[in-house]
Coordinates of C-alpha atoms in Angstrom, one line a residue:
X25 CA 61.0 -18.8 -3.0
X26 CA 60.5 -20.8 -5.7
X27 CA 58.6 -23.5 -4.0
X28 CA 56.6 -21.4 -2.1
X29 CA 55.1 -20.3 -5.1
X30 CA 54.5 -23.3 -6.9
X31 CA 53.0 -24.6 -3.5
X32 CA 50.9 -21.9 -3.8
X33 CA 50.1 -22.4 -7.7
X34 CA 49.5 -26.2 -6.6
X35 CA 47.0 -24.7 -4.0
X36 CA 45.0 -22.9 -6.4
X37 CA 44.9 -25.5 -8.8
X38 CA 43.3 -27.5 -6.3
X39 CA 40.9 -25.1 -5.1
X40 CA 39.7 -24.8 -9.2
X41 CA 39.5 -28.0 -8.9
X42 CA 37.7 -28.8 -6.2
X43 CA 35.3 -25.4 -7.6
X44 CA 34.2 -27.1 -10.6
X45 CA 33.9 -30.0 -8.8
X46 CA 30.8 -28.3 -6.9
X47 CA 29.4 -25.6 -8.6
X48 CA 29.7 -27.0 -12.3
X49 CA 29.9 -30.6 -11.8
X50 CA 27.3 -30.9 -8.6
X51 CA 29.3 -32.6 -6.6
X52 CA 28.5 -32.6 -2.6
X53 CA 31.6 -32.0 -0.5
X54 CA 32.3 -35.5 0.7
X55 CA 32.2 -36.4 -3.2
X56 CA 34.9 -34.1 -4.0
X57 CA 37.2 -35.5 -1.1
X58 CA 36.5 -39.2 -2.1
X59 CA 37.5 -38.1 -6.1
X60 CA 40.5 -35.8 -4.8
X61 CA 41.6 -37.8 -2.1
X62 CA 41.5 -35.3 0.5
X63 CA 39.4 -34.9 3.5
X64 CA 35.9 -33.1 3.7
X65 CA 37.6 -30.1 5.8
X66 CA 40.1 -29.9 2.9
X67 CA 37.6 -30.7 0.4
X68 CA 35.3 -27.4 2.1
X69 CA 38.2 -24.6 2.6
X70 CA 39.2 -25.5 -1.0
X71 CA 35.6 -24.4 -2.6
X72 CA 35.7 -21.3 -0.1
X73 CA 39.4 -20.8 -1.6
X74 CA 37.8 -21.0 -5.1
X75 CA 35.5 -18.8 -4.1
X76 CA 37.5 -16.2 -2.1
X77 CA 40.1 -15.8 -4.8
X78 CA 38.0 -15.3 -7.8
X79 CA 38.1 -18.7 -9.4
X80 CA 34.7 -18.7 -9.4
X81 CA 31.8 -16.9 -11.5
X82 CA 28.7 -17.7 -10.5
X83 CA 25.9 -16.7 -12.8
X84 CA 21.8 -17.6 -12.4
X85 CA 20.9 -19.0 -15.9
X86 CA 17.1 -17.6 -14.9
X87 CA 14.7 -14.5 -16.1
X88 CA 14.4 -13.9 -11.8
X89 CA 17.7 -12.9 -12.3
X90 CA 17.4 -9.9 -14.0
X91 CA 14.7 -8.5 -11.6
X92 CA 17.3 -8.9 -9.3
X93 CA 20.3 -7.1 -10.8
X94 CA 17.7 -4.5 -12.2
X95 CA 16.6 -4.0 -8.1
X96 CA 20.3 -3.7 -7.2
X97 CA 20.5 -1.0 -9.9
X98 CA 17.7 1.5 -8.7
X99 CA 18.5 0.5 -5.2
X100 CA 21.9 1.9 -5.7
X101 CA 21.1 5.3 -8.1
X102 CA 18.5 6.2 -6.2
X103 CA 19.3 5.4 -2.8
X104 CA 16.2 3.7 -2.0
X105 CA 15.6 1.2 1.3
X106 CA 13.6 -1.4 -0.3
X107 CA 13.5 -2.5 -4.4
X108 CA 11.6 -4.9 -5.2
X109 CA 11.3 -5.9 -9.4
X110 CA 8.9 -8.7 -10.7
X111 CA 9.1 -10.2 -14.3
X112 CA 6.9 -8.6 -16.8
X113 CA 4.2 -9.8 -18.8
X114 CA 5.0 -9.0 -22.2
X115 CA 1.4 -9.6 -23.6
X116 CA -0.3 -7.3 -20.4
X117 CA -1.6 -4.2 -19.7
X118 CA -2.7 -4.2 -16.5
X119 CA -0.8 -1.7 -13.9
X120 CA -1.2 -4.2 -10.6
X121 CA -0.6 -8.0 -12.3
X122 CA 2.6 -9.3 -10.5
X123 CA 3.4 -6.1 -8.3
X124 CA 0.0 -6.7 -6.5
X125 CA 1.3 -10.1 -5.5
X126 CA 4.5 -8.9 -4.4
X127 CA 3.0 -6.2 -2.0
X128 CA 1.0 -8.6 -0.7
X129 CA 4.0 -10.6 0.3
X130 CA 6.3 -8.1 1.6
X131 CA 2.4 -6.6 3.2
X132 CA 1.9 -9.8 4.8
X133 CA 5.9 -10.1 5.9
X134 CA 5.9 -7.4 8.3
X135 CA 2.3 -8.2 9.6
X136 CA 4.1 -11.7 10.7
X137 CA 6.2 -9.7 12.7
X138 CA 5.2 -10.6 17.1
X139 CA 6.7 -7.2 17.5
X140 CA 3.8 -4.4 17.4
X141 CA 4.4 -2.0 14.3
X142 CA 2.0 0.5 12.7
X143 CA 1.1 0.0 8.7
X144 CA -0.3 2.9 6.8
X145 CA -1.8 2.8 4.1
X146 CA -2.6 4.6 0.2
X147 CA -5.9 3.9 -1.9
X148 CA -5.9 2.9 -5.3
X149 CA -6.5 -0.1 -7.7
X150 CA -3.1 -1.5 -7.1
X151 CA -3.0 -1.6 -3.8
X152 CA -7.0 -2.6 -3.4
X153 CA -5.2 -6.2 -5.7
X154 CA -2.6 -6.5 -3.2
X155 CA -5.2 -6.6 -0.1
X156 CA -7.1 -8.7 -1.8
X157 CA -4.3 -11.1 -2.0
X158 CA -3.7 -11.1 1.7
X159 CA -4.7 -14.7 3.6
X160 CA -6.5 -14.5 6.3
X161 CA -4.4 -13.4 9.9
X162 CA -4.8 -12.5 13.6
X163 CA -2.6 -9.3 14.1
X164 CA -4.0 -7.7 17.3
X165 CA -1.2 -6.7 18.1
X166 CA -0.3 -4.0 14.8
X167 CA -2.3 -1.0 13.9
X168 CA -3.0 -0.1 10.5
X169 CA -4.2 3.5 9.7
X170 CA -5.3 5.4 6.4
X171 CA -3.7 8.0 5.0
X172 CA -6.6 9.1 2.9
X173 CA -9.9 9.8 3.8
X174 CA -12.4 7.5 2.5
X175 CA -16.2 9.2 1.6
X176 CA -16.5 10.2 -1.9
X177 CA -18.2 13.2 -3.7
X178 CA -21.4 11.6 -3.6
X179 CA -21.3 10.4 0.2
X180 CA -20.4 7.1 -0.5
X181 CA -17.2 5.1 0.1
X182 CA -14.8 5.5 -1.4
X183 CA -14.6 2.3 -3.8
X184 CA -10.7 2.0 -3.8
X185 CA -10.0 2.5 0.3
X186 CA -8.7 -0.8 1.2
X187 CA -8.6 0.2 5.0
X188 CA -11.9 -1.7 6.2
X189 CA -10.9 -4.7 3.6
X190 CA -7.5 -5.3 4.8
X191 CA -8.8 -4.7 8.9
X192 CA -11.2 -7.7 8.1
X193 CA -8.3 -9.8 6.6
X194 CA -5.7 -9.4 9.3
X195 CA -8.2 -8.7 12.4
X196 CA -5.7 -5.8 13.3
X197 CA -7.1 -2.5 15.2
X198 CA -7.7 0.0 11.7
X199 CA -7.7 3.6 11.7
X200 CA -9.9 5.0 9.3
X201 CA -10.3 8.3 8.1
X202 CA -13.8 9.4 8.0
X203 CA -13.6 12.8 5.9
X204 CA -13.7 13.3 2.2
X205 CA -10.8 12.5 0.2
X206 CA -10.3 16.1 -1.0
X207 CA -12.9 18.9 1.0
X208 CA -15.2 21.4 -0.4
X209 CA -12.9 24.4 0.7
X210 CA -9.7 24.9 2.3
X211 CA -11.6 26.4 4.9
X212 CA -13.8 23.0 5.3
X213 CA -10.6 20.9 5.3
X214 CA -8.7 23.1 8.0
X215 CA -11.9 22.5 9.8
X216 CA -12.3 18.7 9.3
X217 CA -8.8 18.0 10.1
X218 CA -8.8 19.7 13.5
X219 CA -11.8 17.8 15.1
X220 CA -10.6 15.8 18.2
X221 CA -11.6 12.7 16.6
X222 CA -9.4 13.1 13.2
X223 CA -6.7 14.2 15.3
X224 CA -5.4 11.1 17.5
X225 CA -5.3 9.2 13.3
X226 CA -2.9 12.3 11.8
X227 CA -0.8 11.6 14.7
X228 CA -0.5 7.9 14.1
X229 CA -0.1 8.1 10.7
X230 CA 2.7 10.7 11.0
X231 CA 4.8 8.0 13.2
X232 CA 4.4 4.8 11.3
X233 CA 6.9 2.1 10.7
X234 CA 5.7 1.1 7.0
X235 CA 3.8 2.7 4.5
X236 CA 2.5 1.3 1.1
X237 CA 0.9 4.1 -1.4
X238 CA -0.1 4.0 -5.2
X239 CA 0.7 6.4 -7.7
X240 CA -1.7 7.8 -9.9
X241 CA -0.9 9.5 -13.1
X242 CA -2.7 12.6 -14.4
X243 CA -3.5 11.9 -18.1
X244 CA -6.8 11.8 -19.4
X245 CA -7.6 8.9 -17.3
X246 CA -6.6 10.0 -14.0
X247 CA -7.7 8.3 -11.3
X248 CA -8.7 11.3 -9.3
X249 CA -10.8 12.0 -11.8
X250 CA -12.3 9.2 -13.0
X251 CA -13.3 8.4 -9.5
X252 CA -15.2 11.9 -9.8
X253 CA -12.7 13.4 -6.7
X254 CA -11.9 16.1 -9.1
X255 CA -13.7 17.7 -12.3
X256 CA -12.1 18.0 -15.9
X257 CA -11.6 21.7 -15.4
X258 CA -9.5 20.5 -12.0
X259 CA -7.8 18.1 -13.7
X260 CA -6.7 20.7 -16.9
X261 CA -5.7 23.3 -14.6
X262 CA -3.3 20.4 -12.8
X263 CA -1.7 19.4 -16.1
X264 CA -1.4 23.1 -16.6
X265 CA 0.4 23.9 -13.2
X266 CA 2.5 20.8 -14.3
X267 CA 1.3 18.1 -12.1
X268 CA 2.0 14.8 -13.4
X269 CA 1.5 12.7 -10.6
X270 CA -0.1 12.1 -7.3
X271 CA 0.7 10.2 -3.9
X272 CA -3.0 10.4 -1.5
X273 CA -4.2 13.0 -3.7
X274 CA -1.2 15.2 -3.0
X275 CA -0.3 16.5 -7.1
X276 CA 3.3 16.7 -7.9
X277 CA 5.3 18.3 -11.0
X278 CA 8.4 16.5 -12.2
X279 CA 10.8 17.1 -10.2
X280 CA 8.4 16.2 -7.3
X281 CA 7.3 19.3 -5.9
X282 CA 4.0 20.1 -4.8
X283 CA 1.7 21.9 -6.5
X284 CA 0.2 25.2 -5.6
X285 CA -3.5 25.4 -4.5
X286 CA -6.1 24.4 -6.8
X287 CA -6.5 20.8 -5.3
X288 CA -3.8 20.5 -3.4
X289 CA -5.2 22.9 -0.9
X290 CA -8.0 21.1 0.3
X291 CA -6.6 17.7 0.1
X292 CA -7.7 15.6 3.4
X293 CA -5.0 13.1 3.2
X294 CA -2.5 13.2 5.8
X295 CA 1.4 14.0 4.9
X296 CA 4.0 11.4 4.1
X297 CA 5.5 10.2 6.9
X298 CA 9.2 10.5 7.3
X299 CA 11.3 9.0 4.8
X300 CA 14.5 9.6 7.1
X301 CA 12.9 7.3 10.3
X302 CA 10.3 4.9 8.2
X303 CA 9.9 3.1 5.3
X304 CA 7.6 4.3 2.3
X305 CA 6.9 2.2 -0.5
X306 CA 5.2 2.8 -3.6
X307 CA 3.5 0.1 -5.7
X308 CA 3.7 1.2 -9.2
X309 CA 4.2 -0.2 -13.1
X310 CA 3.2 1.4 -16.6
X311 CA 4.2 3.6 -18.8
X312 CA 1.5 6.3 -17.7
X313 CA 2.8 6.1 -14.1
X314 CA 6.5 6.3 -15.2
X315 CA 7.1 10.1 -15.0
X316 CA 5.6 10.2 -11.4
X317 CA 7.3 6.6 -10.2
X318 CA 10.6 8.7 -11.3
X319 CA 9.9 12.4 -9.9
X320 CA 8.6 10.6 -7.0
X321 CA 12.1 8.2 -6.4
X322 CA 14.2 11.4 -7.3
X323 CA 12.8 13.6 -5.0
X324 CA 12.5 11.0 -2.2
X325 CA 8.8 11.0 -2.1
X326 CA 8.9 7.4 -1.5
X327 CA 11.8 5.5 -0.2
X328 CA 10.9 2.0 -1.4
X329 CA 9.6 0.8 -5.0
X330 CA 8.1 -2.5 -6.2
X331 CA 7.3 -2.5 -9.8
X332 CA 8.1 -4.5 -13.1
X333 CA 11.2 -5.2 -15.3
X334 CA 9.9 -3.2 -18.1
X335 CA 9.7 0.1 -15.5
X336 CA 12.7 -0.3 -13.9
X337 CA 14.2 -1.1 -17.2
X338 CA 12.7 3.1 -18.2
X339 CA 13.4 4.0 -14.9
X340 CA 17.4 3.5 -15.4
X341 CA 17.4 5.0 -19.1
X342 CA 15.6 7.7 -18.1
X343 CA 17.7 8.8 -14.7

């Protein structure tokens, strides 16, 4: 009994050995047999050992690493498919620097995929940066649609659509929505929304595999209003009804429910598609955004998140 156990001490001695050996001292494997005088197959099972039985603590001396155990968090408390969390820029303001870039990488990820997928996709400034980040590609084979429609108040396009810039870049077959981003009526969007020809894009958008939206805050700077889709009045009587927050033009309070009429009723975006079969993901940052990035992970509005240390950091505080 005895022996057995201090053959088994002698093992893991060895195995701590042969551990720091190659994860402190940098040794390759066929190093460590030469210094131990063992063979490489010993000299392998004994870092696995090391390894296996705890011996070893690895820890990534780098800022990445944070990003990463900050993703793992809000992966975990709010059950979400996809985290992604890039280092912040302590000296910036800007709501798209570094989550722009990463969209455009996980963006241009699935459009490398042979297999044929549909993308849709949001408006906004951040996700305009990402586009624009985009190299150029030949993707016949994917479909990418709008969620929003794209004409603004005055008749002209909407600056922020990125559906005709991102067709161009990756020479995929687009879907556009060719209606006003929120109607005159409910009456006119009922109407605008059944016509044959908007029709055959609802349906697509309803059954895609990846989504990518924005999310716009409703302070005094809203985007819906400073892009003139709404008035002042509009935008009072949101904050009024609680809305905090929009996804497509579709206001939500905070604990992510709809709002009632006023805009809401004559939005032309089409709904969400289904969190339980596909993957949303909203690219968002800033303190302004960080009641609706929260309402909106809560209630499942969105099912993946790429933002910055600084909002995830809030985002786990404030859960």
């Amino acid at each position: 009994m005895s022996s057995r156990q201090e053959t088994g001490s002698t093992r893991l001695d060895d195995a701590a050995r042969a551990g720091w050996l190659y994860y402190v001292a940098g040794n390759t494997q066929d190093q460590i047999a030469a210094k131990l005088g063992i063979s490489r197959q010993t000299a392998q099972r004994l870092v696995s050992l090391a390894m296996s039985e705890g011996l070893i603590k690895v820890r990534v001396d780098h800022p990445i690493a944070n990003c990463l155990d900050l993703g793992s968090r809000l992966k975990s408390r709010f059950a979400l498919d996809l985290v992604e969390v890039v280092p912040s820029d302590p000296t910036s303001s800007s709501t798209t620097i570094g989550i722009a870039e990463a969209a455009a990488a996980e963006i241009e990820r699935r459009l490398r995929s042979e297999a044929p997928i549909v993308m849709a996709i949001g408006t906004g400034r951040t996700l305009k940066a990402a586009i624009e980040q985009l190299p150029p590609m030949e993707c016949p084979q994917h479909k990418v649609v709008s969620l929003t429609g794209n004409i603004s108040p005055d008749g002209s396009a909407a600056f922020y659509n990125v559906i005709f810039t991102m067709a161009d870049r990756v020479k995929a077959r687009s879907f556009p929505m060719p209606l006003p981003v929120i109607a005159s009526s409910p009456e006119e969007r009922e109407m605008l929304l059944n016509q044959p020809m908007i029709q055959p894009t609802l349906a697509l958008a309803a059954e895609a595999d990846v989504t990518f939206v924005g999310i716009g805050d409703l302070g005094p700077k809203a985007p819906l209003y400073e892009d003139g889709f709404i008035s002042e009045s509009e935008l009072k009587a949101l904050q009024k009804a609680g809305g905090i927050a929009e996804i497509v033009g579709w206001v939500f309070d905070r604990e992510g429910r709809m709002i009632e009429g006023i805009t809401n009723d004559r939005v032309s975006s089409a709904s969400l598609p289904s969190r339980e079969r596909s993957l949303v993901i909203a690219l968002a940052m800033g303190e302004r955004k960080l009641p609706g990035i929260l309402a909106a992970v809560n209630r499942r509005l969105v099912n993946g998140l790429i933002t910055d240390e600084r909002t995830a950091e809030a985002l786990l505080a404030g859960a």
